[in-house]
mmCIF file of C-alpha atoms and ligand atoms in Angstrom:
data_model
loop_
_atom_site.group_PDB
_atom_site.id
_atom_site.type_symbol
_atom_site.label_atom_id
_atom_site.label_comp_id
_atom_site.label_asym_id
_atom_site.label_seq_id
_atom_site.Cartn_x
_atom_site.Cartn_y
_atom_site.Cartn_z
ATOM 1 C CA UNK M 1349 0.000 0.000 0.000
ATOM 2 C CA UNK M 1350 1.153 3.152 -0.732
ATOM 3 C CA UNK M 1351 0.926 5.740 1.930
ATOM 4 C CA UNK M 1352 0.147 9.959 0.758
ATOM 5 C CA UNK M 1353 2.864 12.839 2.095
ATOM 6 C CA UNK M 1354 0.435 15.065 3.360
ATOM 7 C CA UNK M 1355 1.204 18.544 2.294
ATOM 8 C CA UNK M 1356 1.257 21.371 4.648
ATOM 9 C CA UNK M 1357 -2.241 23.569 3.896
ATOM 10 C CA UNK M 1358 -2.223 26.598 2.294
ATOM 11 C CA UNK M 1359 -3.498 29.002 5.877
ATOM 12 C CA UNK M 1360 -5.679 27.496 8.437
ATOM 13 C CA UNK M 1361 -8.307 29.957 8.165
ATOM 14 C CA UNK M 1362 -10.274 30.445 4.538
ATOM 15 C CA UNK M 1363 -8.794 33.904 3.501
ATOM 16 C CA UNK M 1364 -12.016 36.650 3.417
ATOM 17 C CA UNK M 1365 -11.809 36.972 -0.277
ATOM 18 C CA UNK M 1366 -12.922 33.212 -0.183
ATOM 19 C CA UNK M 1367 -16.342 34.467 0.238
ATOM 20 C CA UNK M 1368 -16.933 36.220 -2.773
ATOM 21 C CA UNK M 1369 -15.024 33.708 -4.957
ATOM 22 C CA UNK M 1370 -17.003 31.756 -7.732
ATOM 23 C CA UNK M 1371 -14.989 28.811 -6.670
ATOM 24 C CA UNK M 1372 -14.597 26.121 -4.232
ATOM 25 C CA UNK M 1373 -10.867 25.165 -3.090
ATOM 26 C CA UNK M 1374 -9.411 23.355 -0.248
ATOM 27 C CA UNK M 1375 -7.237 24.387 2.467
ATOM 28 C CA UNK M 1376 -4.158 22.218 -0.068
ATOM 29 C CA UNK M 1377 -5.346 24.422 -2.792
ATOM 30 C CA UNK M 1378 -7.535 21.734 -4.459
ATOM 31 C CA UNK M 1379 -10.384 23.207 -6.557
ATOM 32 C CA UNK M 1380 -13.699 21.340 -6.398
ATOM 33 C CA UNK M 1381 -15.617 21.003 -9.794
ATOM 34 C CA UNK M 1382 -16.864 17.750 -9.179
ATOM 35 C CA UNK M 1383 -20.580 16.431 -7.236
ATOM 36 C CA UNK M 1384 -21.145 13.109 -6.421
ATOM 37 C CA UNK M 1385 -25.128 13.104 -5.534
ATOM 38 C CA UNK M 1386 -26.741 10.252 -4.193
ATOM 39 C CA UNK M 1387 -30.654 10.464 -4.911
ATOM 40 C CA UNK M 1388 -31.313 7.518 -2.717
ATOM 41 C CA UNK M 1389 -29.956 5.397 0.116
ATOM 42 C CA UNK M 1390 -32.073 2.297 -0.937
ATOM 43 C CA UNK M 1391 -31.408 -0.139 -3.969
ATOM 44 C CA UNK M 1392 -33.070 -3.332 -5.744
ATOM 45 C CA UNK M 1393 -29.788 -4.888 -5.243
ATOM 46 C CA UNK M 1394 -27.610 -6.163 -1.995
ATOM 47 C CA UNK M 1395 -23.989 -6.558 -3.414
ATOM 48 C CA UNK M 1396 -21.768 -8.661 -1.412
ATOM 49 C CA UNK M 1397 -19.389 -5.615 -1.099
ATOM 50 C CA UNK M 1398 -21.784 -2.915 -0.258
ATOM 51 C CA UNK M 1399 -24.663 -4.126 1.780
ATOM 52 C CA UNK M 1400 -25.172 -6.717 4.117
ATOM 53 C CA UNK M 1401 -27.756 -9.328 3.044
ATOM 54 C CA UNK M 1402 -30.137 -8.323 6.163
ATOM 55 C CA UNK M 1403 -30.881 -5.693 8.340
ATOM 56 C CA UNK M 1404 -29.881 -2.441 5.948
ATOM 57 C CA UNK M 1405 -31.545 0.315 7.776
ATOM 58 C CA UNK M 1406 -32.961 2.615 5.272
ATOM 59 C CA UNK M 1407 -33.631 6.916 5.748
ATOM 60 C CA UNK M 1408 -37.756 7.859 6.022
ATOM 61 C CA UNK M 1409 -38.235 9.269 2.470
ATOM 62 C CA UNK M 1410 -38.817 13.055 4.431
ATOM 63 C CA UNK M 1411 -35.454 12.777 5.368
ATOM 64 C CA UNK M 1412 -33.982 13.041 2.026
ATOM 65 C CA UNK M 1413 -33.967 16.206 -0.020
ATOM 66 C CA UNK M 1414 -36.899 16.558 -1.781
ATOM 67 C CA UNK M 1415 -36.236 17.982 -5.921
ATOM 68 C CA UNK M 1416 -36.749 21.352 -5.299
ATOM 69 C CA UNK M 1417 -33.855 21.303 -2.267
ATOM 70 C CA UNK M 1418 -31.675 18.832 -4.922
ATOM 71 C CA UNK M 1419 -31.938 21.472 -7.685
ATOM 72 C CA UNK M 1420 -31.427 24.685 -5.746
ATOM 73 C CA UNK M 1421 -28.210 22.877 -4.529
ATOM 74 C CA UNK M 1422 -26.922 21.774 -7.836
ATOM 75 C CA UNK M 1423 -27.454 25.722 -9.015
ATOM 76 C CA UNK M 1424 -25.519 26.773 -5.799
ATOM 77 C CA UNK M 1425 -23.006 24.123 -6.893
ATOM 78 C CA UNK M 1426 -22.681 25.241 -10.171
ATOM 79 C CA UNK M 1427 -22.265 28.931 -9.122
ATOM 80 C CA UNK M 1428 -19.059 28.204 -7.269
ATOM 81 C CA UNK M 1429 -17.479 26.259 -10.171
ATOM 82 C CA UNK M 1430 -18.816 22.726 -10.086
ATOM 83 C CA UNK M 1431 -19.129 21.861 -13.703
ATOM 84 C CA UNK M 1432 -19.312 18.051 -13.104
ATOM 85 C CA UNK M 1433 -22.446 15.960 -11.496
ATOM 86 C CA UNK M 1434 -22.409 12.769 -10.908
ATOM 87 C CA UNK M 1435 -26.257 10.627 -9.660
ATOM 88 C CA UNK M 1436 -25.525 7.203 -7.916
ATOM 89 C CA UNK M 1437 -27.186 5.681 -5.031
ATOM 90 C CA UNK M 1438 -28.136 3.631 -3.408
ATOM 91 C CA UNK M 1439 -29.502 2.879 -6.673
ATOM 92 C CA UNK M 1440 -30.443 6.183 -8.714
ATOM 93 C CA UNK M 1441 -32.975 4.650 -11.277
ATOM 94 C CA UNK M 1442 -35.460 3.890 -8.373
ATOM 95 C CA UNK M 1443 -35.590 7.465 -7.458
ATOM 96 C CA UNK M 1444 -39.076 8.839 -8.989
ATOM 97 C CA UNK M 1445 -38.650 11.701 -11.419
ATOM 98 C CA UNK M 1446 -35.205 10.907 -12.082
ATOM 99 C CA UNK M 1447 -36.407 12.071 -16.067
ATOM 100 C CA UNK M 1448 -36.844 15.323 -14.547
ATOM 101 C CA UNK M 1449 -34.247 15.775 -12.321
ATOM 102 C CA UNK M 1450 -31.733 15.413 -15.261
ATOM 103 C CA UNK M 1451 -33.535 18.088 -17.140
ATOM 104 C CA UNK M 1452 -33.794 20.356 -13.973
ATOM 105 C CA UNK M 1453 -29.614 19.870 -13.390
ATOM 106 C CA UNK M 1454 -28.981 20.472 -17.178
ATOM 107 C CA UNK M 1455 -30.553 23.945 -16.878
ATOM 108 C CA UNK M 1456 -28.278 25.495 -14.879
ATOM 109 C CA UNK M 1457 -25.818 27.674 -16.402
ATOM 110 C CA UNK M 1458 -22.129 25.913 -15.496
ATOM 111 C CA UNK M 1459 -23.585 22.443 -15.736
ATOM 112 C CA UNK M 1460 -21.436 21.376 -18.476
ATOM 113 C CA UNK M 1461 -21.928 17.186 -17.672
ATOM 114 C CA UNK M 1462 -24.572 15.502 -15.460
ATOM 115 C CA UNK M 1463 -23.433 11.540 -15.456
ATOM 116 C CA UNK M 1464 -24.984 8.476 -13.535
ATOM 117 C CA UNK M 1465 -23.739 5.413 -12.038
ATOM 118 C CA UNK M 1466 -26.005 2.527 -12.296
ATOM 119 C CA UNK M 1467 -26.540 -1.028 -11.641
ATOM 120 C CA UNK M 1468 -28.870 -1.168 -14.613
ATOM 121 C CA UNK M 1469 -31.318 -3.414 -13.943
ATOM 122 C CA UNK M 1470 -34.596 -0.780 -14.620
ATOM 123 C CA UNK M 1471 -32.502 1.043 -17.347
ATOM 124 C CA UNK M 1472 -33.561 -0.698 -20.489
ATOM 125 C CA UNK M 1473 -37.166 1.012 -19.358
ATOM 126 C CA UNK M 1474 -35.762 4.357 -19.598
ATOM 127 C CA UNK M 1475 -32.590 4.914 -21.132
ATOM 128 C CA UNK M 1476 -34.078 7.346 -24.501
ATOM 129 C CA UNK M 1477 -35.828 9.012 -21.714
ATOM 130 C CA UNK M 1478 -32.575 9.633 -20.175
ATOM 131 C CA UNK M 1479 -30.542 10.618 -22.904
ATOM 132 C CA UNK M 1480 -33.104 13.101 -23.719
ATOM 133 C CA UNK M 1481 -32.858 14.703 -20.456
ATOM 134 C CA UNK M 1482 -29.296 15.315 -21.430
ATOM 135 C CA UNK M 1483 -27.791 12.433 -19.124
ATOM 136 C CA UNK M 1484 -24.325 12.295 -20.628
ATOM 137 C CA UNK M 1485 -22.194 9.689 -19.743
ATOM 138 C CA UNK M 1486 -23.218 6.078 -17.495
ATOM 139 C CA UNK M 1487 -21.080 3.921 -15.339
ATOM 140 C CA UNK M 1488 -22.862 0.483 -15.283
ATOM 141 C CA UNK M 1489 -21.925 -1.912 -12.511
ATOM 142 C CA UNK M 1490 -21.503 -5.519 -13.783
ATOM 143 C CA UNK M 1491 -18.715 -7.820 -11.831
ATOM 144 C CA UNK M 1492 -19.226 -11.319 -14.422
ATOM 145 C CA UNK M 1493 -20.896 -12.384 -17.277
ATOM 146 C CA UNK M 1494 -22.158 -15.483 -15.001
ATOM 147 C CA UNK M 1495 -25.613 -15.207 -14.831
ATOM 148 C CA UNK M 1496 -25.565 -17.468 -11.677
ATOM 149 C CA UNK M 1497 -22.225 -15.852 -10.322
ATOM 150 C CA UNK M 1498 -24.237 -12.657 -10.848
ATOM 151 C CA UNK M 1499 -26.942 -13.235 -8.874
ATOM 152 C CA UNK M 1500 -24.962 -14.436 -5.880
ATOM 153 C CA UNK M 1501 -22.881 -11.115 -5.618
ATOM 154 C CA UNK M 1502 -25.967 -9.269 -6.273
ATOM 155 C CA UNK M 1503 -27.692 -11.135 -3.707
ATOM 156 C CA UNK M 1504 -31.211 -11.898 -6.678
ATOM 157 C CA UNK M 1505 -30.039 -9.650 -9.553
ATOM 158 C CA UNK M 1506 -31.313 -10.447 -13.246
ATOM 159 C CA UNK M 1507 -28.317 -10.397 -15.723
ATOM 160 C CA UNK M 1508 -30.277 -11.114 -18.500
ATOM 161 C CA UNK M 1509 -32.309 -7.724 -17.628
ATOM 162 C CA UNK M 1510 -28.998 -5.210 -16.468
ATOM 163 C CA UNK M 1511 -27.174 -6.737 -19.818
ATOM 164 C CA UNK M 1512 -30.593 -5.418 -21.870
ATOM 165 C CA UNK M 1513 -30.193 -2.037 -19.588
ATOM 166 C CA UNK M 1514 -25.935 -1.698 -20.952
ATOM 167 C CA UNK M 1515 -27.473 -2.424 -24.776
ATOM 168 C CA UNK M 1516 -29.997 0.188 -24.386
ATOM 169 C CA UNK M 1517 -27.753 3.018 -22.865
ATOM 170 C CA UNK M 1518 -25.599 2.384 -26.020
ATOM 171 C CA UNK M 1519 -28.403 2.249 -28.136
ATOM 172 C CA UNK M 1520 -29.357 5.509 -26.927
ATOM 173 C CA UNK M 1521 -25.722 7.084 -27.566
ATOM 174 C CA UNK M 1522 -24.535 7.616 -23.508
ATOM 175 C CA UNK M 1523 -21.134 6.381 -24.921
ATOM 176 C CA UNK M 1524 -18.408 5.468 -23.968
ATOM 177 C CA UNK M 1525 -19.972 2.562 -21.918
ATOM 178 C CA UNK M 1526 -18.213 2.259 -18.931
ATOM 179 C CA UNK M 1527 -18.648 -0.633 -17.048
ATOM 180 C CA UNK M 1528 -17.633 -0.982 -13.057
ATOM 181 C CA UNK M 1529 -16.142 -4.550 -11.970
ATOM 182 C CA UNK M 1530 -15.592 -4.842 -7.982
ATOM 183 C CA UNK M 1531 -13.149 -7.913 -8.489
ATOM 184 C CA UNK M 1532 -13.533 -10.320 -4.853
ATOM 185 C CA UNK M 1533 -11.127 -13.265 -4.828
ATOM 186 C CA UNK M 1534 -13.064 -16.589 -4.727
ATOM 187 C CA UNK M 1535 -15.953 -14.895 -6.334
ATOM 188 C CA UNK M 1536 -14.877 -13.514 -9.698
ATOM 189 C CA UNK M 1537 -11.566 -12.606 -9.621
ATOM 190 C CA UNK M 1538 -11.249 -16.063 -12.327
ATOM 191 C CA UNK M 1539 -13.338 -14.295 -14.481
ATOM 192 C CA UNK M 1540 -11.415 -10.838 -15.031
ATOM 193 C CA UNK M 1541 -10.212 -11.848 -18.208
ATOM 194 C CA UNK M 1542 -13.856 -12.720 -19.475
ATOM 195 C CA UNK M 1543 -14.602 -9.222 -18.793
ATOM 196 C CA UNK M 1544 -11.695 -7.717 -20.242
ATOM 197 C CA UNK M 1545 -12.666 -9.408 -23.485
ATOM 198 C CA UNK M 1546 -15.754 -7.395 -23.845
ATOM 199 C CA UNK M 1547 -12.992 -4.870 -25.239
ATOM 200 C CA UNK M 1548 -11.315 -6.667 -27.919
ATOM 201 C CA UNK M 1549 -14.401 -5.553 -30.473
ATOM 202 C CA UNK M 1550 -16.633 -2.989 -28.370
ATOM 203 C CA UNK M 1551 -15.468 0.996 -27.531
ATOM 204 C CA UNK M 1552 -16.022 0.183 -23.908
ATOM 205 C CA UNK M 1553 -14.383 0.755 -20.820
ATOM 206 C CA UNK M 1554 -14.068 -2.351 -18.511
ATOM 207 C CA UNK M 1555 -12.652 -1.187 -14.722
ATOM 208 C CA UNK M 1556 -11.755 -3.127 -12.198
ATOM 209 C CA UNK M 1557 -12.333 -1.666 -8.957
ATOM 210 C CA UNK M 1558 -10.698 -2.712 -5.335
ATOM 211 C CA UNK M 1559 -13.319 -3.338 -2.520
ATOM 212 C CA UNK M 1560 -13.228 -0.203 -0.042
ATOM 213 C CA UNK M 1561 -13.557 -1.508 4.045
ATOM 214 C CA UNK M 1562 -16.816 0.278 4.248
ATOM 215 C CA UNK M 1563 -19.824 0.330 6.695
ATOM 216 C CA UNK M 1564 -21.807 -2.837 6.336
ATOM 217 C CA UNK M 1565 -19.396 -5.026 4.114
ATOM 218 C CA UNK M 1566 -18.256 -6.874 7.267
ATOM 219 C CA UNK M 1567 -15.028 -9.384 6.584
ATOM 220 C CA UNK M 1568 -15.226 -8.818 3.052
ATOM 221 C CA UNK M 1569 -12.701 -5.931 2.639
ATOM 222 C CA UNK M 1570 -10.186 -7.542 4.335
ATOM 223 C CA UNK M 1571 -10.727 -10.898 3.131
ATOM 224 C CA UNK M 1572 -11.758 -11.020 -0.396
ATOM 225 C CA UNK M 1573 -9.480 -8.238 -1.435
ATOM 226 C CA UNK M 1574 -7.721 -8.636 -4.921
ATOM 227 C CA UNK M 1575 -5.245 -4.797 -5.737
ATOM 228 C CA UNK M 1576 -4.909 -4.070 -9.138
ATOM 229 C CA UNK M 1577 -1.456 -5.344 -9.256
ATOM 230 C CA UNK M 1578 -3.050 -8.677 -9.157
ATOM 231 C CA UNK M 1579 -5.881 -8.395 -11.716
ATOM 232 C CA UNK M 1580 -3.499 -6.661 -13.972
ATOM 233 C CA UNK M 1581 -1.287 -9.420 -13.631
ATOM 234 C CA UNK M 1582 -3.648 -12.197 -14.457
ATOM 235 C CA UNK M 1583 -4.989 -10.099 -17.729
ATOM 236 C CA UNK M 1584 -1.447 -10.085 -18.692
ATOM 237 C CA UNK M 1585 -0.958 -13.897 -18.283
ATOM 238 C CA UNK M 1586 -4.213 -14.253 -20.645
ATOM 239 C CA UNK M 1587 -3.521 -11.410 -23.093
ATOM 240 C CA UNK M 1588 -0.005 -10.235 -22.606
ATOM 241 C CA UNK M 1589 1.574 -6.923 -21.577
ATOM 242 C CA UNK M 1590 -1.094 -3.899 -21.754
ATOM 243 C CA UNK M 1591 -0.403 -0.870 -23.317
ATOM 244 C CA UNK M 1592 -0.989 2.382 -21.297
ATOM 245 C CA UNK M 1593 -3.399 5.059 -22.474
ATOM 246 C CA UNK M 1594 -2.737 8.343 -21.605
ATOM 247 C CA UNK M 1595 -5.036 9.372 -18.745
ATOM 248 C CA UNK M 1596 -6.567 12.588 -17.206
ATOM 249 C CA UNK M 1597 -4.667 13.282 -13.482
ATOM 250 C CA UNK M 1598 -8.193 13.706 -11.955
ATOM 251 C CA UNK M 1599 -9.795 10.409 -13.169
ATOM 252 C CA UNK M 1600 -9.307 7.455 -10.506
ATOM 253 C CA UNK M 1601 -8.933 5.024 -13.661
ATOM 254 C CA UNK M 1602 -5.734 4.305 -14.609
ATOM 255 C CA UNK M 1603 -6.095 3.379 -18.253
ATOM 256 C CA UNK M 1604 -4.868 0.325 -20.445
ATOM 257 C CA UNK M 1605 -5.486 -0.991 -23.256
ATOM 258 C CA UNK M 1606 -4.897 -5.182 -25.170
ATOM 259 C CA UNK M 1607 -2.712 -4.474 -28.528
ATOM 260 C CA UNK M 1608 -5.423 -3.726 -30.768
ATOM 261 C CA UNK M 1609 -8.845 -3.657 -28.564
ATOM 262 C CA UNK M 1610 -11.333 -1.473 -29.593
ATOM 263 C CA UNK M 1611 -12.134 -0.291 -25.733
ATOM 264 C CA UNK M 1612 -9.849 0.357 -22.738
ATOM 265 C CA UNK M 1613 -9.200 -1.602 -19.379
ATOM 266 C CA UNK M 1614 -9.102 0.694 -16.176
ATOM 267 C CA UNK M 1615 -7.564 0.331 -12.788
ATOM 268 C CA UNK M 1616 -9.232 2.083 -9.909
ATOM 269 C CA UNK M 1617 -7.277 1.333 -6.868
ATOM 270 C CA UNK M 1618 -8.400 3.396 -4.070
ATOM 271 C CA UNK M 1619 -6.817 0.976 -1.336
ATOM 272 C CA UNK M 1620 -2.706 0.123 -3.233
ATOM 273 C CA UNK M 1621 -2.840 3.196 -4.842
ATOM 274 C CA UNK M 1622 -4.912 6.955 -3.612
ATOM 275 C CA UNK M 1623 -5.952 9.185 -5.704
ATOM 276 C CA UNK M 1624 -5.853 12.055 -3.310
ATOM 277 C CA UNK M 1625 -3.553 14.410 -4.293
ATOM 278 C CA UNK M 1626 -5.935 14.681 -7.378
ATOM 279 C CA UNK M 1627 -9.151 14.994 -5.686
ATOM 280 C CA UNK M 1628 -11.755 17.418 -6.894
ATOM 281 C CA UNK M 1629 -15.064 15.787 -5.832
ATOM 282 C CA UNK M 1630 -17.076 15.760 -3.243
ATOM 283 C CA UNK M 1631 -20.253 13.904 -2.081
ATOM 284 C CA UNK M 1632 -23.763 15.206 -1.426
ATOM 285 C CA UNK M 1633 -26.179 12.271 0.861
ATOM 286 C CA UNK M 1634 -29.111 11.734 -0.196
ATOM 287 C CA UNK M 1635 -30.173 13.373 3.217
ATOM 288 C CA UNK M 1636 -28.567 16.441 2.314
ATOM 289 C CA UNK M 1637 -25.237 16.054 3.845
ATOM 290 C CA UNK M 1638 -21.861 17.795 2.092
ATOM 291 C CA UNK M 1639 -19.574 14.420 2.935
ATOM 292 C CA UNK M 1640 -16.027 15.986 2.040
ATOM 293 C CA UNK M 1641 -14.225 12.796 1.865
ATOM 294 C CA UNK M 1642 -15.566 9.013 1.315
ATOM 295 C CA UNK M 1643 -13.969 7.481 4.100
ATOM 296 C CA UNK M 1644 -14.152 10.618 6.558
ATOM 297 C CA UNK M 1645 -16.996 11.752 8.979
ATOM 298 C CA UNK M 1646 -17.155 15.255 8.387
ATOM 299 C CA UNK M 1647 -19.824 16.581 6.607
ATOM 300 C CA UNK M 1648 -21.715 19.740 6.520
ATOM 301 C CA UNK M 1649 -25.724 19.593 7.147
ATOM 302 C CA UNK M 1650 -26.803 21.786 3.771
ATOM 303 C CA UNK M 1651 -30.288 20.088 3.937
ATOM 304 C CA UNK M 1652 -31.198 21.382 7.656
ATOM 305 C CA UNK M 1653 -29.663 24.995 6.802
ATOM 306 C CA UNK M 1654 -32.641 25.107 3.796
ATOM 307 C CA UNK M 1655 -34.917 23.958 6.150
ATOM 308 C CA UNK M 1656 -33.974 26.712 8.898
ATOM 309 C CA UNK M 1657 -34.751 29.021 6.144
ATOM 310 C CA UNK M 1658 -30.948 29.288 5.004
ATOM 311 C CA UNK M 1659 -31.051 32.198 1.988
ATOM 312 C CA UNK M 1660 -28.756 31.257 -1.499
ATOM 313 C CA UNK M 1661 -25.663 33.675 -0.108
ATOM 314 C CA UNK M 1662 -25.410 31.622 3.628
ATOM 315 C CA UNK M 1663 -25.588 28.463 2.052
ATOM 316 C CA UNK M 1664 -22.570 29.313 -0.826
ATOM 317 C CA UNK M 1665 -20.449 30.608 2.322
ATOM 318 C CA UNK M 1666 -21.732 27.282 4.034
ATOM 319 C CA UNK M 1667 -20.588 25.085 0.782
ATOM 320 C CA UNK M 1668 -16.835 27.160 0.166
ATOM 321 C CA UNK M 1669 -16.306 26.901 4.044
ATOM 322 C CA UNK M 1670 -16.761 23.409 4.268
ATOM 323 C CA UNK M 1671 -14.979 22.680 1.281
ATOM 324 C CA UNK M 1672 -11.835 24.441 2.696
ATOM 325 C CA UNK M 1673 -11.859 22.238 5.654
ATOM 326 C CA UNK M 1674 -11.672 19.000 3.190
ATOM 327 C CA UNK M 1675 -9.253 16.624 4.383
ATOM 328 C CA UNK M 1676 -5.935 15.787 2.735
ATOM 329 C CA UNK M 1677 -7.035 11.926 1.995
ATOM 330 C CA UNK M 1678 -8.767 9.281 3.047
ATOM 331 C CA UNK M 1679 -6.341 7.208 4.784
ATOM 332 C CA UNK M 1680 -7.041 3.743 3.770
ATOM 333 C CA UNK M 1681 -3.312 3.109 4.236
ATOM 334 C CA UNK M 1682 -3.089 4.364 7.977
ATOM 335 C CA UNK M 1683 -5.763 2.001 9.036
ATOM 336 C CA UNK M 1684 -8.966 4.586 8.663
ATOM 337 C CA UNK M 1685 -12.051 2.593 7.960
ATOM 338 C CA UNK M 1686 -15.789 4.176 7.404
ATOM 339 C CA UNK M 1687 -17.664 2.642 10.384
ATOM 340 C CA UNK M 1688 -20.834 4.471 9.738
ATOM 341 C CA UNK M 1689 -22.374 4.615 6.732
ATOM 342 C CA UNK M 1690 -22.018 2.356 3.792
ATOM 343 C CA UNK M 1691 -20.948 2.883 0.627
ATOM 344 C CA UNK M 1692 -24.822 2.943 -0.891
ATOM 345 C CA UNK M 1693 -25.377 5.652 2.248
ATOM 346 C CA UNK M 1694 -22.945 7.522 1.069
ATOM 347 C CA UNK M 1695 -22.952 7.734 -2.123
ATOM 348 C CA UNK M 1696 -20.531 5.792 -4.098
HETATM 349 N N1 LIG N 632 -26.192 1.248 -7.353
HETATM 350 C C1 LIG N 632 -25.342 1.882 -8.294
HETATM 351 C C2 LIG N 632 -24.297 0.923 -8.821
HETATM 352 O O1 LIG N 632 -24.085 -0.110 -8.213
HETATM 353 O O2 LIG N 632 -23.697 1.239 -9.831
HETATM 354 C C3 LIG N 632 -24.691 3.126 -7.756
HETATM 355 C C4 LIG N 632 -24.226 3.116 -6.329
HETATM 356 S S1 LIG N 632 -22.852 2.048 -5.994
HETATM 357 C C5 LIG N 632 -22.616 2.347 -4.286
HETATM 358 C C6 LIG N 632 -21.556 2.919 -6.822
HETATM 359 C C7 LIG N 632 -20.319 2.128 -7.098
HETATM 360 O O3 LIG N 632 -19.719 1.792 -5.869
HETATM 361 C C8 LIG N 632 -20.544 0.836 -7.852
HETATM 362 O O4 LIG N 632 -19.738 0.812 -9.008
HETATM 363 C C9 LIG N 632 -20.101 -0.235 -6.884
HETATM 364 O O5 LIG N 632 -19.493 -1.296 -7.548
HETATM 365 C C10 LIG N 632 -19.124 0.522 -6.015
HETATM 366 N N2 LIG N 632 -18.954 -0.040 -4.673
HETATM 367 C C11 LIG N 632 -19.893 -0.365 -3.776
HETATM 368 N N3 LIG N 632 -19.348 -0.829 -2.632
HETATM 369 C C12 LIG N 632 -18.010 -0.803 -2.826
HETATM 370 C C13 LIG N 632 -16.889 -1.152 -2.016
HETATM 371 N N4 LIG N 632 -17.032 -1.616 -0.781
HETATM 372 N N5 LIG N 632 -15.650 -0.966 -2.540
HETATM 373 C C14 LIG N 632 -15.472 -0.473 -3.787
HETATM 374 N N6 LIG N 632 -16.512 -0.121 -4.591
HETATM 375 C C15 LIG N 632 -17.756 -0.300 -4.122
HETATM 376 FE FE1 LIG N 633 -26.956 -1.478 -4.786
HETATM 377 FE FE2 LIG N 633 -24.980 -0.407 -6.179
HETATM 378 FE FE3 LIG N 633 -24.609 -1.148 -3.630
HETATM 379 FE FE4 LIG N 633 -24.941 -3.018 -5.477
HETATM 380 S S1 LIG N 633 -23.254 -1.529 -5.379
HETATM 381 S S2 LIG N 633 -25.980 -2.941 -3.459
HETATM 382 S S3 LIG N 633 -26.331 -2.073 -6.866
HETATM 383 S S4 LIG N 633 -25.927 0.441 -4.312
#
């Protein structure tokens, strides 16, 4: 594992002129320009990583923001630089007006990409719908091609249907496909290479992801683990040495690609290898909560300042002076482990 140098921040204290700015930085001089929004905290499926099989305790509906509090947020967002908006869950498709919502987020002037990341499964229902909205990219989360296999890490999920949902994104051109593969040893860590094929002749991108010790997964984190060192080994047994593809610094995928494959392999290895020093996201619960960092506990309570009547200019100072306080990293490598909420709670 690879532990961060923390560097020193900038001044402890957000500088006055901080207020006024129409953007978001850190105390480490890290801008933000990227929302991670999680519509819901509940989901059709129970991944073995993410959610225990029994006994997920889910927020009353009133809890969560409503669409009207969701969309003045995203405009506050966008006013102080976010240009990037991510919808994941829980599972986002099982949020009602989701059609809406989209079109609502795409309005906003500074809203240059609204994206989602789904497990599928409704999305062959509503994918035109979506792209009409102006959703403009997907991350679909598929770990095997084993219909059985598939519905044992999913705890009940339907390949058949979440495979239809992947065909129907592409047929309604939110490309590139991307495609999210949590690879557990002794579940489908034999089966990386099967997924990696789906490259050779489509302009996908197949990523393999490291489990995260989050709330909820119990042993599985430390058990099941597989780093990226040892996926990318086994695709190179099967298909030889990959060739890098140049990637951006602030994407957690580290890119490949097999000698002549129409699509791309990724590595996103938040446990052997952060991403920190790159950061520029943060998270938004779907109770309203400004989560700074996925493995860290602060967060800033943007849904109860609305409620207590917050007006637009408190709640931008409240947004630029939590992101200041953002910490340097998560800390997966000096032990730190989420211990309240899950990854689905969160927001992943
Ligand atoms: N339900 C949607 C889905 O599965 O795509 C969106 C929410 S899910 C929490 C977002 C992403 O987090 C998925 O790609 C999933 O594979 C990933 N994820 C969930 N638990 C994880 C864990 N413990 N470690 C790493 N990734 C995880
Ligand atoms: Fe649901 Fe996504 Fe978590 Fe699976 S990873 S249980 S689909 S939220």
């Amino acid at each position: 594992m690879v532990a961060l140098a923390q560097p020193a921040p900038l001044m402890l204290i957000p500088p006055a002129a901080l207020n006024a700015a129409r953007e978001a930085r850190d105390a480490y001089g890290r801008q933000m320009t990227y929302l991670r929004i999680s519509l819901t905290d509940r989901c059709n499926f129970r991944c073995l990583y993410c959610m225990p099989a029994l006994g997920m305790k889910f927020q009353p509906r009133q809890e969560h923001l409503s669409d009207d509090e969701l969309l003045r947020l995203v405009g506050l967002f966008a006013e102080v630089g976010f240009t990037k908006f991510r919808l994941t869950g829980g599972e986002p498709t099982i949020r009602p007006n989701l059609v809406e919502l989209i079109r609502g987020m795409k309005s906003f002037t500074g809203v240059e990409e609204v994206s989602m990341t789904t497990n599928a499964l409704l999305l062959s229902r509503n994918a035109q719908q979506l792209a009409e909205a102006g959703l403009d990219r997907i991350n679909i989360s598929i770990d095997t091609l084993d219909p059985d296999r598939f519905k044992a890490m999913t705890r009940g999920g339907r390949f058949d249907l979440v495979w239809k949902g992947i065909l129907a994104a592409e047929a309604a051109g939110i490309v590139p496909i991307k495609l999210n593969s949590v690879v557990l040893k002794g579940q489908n860590d034999h089966e990386v290479g099967q997924m990696a094929r789906l490259t050779l002749d489509r302009p996908w991108q197949v990523r393999f992801l490291e489990i995260m010790p989050m709330e909820g997964v119990g042993t599985v984190a430390d058990e099941q683990l597989v780093t990226s060192e040892e996926t990318q080994a086994r695709l190179e047994a099967e298909f030889g040495p990959l060739a890098p593809v140049e990637t951006d610094a602030a994407d957690p995928a580290r890119l490949w690609r097999i000698p002549g494959a129409a699509g791309t392999i990724g590595f996103i290895s938040p446990v052997s290898v952060p991403f920190c020093a790159a950061c520029n996201r943060v998270r938004l619960t779907a109770d309203g909560k400004l989560r700074l960092c996925l493995l860290r506990p602060d967060e800033a309570d943007l849904r109860d300042a609305m409620r207590a009547g917050a007006d637009d200019p408190t709640l931008l100072r409240q947004i630029r002076a939590a992101v200041w306080r953002k910490p340097w990293g998560h800390g997966l490598a000096e032990g730190e482990r989420e211990t309240v909420r899950g990854m689905s709670q969160i927001g992943g």
